[in-house]
Short mmCIF file of C-alpha atoms in Angstrom, two decimals:
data_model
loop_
_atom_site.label_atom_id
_atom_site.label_comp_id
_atom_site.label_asym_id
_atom_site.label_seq_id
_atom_site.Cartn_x
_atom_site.Cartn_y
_atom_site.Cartn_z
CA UNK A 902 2.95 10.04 -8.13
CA UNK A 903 3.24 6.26 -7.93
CA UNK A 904 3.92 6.15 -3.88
CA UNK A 905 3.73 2.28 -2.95
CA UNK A 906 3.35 2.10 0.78
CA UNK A 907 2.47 -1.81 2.74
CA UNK A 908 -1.31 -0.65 3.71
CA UNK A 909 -1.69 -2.56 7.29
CA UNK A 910 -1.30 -6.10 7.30
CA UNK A 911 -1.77 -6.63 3.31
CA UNK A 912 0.28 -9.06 0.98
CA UNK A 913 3.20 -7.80 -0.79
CA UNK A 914 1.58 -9.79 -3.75
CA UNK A 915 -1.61 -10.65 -4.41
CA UNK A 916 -3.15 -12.19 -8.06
CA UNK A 917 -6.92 -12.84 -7.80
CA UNK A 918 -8.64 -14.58 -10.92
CA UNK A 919 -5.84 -13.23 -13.01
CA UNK A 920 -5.69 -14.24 -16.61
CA UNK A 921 -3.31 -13.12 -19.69
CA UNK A 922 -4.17 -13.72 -23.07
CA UNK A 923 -1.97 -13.27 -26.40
CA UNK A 924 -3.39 -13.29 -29.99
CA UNK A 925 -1.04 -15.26 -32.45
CA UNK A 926 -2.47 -15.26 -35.84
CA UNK A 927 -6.14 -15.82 -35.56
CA UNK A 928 -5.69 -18.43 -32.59
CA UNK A 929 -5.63 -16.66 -29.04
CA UNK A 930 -3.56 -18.13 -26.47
CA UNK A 931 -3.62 -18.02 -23.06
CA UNK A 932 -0.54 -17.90 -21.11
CA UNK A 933 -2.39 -17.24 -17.67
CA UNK A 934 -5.77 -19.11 -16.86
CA UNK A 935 -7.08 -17.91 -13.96
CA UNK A 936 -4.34 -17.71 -11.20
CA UNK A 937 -4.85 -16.97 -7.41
CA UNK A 938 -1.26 -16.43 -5.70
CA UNK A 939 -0.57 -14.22 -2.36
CA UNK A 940 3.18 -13.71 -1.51
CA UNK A 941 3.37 -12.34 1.82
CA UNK A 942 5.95 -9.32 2.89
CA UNK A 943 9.60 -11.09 3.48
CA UNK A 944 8.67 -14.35 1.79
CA UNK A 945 11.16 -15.71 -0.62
CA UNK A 946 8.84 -17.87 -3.64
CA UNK A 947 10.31 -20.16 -6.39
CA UNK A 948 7.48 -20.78 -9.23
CA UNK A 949 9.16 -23.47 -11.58
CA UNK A 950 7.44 -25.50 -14.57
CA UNK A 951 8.39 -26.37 -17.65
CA UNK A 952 8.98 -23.67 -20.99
CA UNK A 953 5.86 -22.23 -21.69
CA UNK A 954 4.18 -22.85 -18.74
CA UNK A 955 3.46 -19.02 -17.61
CA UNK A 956 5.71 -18.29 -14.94
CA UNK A 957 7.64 -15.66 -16.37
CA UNK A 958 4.26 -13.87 -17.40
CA UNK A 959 3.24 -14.02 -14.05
CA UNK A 960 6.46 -12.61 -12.57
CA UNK A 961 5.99 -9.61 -15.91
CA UNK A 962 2.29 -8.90 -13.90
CA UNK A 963 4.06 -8.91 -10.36
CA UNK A 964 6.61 -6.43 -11.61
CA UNK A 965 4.33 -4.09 -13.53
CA UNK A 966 5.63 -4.60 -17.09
CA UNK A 967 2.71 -6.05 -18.46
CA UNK A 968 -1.29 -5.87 -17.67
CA UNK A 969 -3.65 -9.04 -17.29
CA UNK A 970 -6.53 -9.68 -19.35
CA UNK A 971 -8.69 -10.57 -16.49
CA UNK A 972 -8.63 -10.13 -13.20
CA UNK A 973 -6.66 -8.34 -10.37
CA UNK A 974 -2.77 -7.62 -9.63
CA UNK A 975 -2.17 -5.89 -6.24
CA UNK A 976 1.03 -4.88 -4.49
CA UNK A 977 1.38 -3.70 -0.92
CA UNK A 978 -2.02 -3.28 -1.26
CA UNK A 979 -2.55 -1.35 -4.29
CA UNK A 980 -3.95 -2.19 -7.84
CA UNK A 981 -1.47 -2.07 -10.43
CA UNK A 982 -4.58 -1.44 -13.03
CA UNK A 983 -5.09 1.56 -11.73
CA UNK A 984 -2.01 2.98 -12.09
CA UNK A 985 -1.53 4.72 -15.17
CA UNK A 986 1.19 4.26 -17.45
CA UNK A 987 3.64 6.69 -16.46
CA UNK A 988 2.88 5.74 -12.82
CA UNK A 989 3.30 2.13 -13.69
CA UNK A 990 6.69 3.29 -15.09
CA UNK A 991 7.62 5.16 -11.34
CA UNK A 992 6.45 1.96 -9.91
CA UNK A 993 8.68 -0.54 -11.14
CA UNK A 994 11.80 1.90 -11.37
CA UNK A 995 11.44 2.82 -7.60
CA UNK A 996 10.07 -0.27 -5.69
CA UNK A 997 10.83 -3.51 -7.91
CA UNK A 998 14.28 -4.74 -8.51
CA UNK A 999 14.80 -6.83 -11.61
CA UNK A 1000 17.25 -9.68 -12.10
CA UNK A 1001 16.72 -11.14 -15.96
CA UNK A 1002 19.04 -14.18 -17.51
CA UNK A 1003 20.63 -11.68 -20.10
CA UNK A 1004 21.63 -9.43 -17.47
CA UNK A 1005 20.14 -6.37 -19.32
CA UNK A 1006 23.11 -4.02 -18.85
CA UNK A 1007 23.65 -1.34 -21.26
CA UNK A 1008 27.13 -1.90 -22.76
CA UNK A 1009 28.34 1.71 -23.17
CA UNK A 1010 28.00 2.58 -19.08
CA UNK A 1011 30.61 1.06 -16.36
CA UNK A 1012 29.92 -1.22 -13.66
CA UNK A 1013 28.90 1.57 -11.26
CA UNK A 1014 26.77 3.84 -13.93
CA UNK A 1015 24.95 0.28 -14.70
CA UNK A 1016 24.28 0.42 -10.97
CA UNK A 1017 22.93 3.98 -10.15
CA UNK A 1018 20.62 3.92 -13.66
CA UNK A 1019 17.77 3.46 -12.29
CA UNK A 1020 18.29 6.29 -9.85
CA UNK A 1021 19.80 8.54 -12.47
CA UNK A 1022 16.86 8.22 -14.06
CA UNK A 1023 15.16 9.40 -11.10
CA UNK A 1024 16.68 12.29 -11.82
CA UNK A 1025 19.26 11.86 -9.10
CA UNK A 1026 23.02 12.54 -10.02
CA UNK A 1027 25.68 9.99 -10.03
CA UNK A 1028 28.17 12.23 -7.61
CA UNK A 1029 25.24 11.82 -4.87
CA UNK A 1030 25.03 7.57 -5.35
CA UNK A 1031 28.81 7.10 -5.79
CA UNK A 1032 28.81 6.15 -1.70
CA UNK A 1033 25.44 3.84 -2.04
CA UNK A 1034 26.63 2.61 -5.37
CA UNK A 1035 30.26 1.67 -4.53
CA UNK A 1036 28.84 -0.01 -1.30
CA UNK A 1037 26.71 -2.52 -3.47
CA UNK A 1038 29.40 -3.00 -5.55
CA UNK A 1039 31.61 -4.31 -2.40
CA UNK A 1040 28.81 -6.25 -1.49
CA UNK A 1041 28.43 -8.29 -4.35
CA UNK A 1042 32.31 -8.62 -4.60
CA UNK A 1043 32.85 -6.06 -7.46
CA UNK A 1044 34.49 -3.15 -5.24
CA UNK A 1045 37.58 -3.38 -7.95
CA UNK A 1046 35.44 -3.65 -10.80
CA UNK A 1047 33.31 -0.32 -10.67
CA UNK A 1048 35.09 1.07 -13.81
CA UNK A 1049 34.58 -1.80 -16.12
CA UNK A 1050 32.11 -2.17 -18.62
CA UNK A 1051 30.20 -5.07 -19.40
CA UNK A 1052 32.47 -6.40 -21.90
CA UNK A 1053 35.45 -6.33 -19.94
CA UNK A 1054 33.29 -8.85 -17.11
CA UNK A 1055 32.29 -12.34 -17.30
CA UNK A 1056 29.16 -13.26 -17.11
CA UNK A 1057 29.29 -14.00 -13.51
CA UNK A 1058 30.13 -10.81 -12.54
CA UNK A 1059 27.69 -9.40 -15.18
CA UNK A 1060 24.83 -11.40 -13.01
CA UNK A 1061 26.49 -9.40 -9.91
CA UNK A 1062 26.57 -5.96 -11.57
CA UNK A 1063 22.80 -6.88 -11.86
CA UNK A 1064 22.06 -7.87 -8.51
CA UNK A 1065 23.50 -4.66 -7.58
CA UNK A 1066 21.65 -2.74 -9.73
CA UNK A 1067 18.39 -4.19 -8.50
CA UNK A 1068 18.89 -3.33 -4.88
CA UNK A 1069 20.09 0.21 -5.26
CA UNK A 1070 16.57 1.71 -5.28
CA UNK A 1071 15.95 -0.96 -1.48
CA UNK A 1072 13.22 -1.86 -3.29
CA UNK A 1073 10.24 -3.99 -1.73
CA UNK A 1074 10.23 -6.08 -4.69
CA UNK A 1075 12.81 -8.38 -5.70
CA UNK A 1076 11.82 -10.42 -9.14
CA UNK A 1077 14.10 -12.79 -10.86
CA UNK A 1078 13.86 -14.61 -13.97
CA UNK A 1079 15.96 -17.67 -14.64
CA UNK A 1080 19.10 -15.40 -13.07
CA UNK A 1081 21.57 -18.30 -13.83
CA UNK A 1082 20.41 -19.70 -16.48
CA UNK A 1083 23.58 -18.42 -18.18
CA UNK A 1084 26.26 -19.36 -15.36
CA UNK A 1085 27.86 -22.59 -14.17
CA UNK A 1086 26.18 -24.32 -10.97
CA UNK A 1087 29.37 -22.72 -8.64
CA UNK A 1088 28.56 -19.10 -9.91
CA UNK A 1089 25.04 -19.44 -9.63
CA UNK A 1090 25.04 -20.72 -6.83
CA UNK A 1091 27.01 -17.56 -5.57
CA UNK A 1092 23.76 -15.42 -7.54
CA UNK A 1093 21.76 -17.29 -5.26
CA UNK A 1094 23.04 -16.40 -2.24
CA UNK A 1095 22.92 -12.58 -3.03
CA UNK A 1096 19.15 -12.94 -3.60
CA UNK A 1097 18.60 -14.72 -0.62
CA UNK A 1098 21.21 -12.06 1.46
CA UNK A 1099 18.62 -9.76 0.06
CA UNK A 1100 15.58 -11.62 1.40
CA UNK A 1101 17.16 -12.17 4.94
CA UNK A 1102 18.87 -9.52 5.51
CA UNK A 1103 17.44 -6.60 3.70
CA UNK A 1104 14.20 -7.58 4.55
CA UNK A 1105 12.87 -7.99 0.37
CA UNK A 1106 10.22 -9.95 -1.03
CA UNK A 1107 11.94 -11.77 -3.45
CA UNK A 1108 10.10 -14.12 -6.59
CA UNK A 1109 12.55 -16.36 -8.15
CA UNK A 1110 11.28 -17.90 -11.86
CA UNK A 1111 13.47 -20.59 -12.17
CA UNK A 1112 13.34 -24.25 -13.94
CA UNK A 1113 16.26 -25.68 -11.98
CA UNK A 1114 14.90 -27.57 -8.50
CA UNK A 1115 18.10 -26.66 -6.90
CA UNK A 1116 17.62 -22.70 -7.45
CA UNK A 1117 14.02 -23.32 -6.47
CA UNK A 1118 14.94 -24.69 -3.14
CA UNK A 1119 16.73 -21.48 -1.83
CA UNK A 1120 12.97 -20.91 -1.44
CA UNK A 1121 10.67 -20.50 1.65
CA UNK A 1122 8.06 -22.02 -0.84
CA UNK A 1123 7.49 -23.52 -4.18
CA UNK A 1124 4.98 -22.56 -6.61
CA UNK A 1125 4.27 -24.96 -9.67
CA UNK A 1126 3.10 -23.83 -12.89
CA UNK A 1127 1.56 -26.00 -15.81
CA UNK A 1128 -0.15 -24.67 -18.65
CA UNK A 1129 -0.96 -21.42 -17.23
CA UNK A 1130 -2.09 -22.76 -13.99
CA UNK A 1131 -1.15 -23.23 -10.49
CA UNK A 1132 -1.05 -26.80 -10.14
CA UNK A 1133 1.19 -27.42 -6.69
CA UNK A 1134 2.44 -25.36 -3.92
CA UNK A 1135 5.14 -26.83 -1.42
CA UNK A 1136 7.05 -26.03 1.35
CA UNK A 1137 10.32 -27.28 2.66
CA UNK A 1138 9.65 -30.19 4.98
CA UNK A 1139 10.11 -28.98 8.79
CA UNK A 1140 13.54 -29.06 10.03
CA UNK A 1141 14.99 -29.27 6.96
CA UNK A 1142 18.01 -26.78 6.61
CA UNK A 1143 19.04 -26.25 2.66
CA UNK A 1144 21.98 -24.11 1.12
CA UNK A 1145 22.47 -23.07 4.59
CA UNK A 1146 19.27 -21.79 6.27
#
């Protein structure tokens, strides 16, 4: 059984000489080229660069849904690689919440059945969530909304359905990948503030992939990615309060 617990003091994240290669053709790419990253428990990182650049492939290693080539991806402690695959699978359905652009919701299920999937497929039954799962729904604003199905929402509250769906497990991880890169600056600004809610006051580790400096700056710290490398790290300057911290 894939139990993830935080082993004493270690990093919630931790990439050491990690690489990822892709074959395309005869030519073999590499999307990764040797990356050394810690994010530590509670931290809230944005890793921007341009298309291409290998940010979203890092945040796929972070969250378990795909392997390096080289080197080593730990969380809380533990080494993904040794995981196997249906342990890997446990993993990211029990302790990493995903937040994608295209929402990922399955169009036949309602608002709240979107919500509780990942714990129905837990093998949990959606009687025993409706409390949990009608609570996240309030908090993201969707109380009214639980019966809807995707089409009958706007993309906004698509996003929200999302956000919702990747808290319900509490997990330790929180990963998102360009989460309004669909939405106008007003409601993605509003996605914003649920993942940093999350970060603040649920107490998760959250990984933002975004290209947009605003989004990045809801950050404690920026990560900069070129050409499969780390090429920048930065920090808000002292004293400086943004979107409200």
């Amino acid at each position: 059984m894939a139990t993830i617990r935080m082993i004493g003091s270690a990093a919630m994240i931790r990439l050491h000489g990690v690489t990822k290669e892709y074959r395309q053709g005869r030519e073999r790419i590499r999307a990764l080229d040797v990356i050394d990253l810690t994010v530590e428990p509670g931290e809230f990182v944005s890793v921007v660069g341009p298309s291409g650049s290998g940010k979203s492939t890092m945040l796929q290693l972070m969250g378990g849904l795909d392997r390096p080539s080289t080197g080593e991806v730990l969380v809380a402690g533990r080494s993904l690689a040794r995981l196997s695959e249906d342990e890997v699978t446990i993993f990211r359905r029990r302790h990493v919440g995903f937040v994608f652009q295209t929402f990922n919701l399955l169009p036949a299920l309602t608002a709240a059945e979107n919500v509780g999937l990942p714990l129905l497929l837990d093998g949990q039954r959606m009687r025993d969530l409706r409390v949990r799962v009608e609570r996240l729904l309030e908090l993201v604003g969707l109380g009214a909304r639980a019966g809807h199905r995707p089409d009958e929402l706007s993309g906004g509250e698509m996003q929200r359905v999302a956000v919702a769906r990747a808290l319900v497990t509490d997990p330790l991880l929180l990963l998102a990948d360009e989460p309004t890169g669909n939405l106008d600056r007003a409601t993605g600004d509003t996605i914003l503030d649920l993942i940093r809610s999350a970060n603040r006051e649920r107490g998760q580790t959250v990984v933002l992939v975004t290209h947009d400096p605003h989004a990045a700056a809801y950050g404690h710290r920026t990560v900069t990615v070129r050409d499969g490398r780390i090429v920048e790290e930065t920090r808000p300057a002292a004293g400086v309060e943004q979107h409200g911290r």
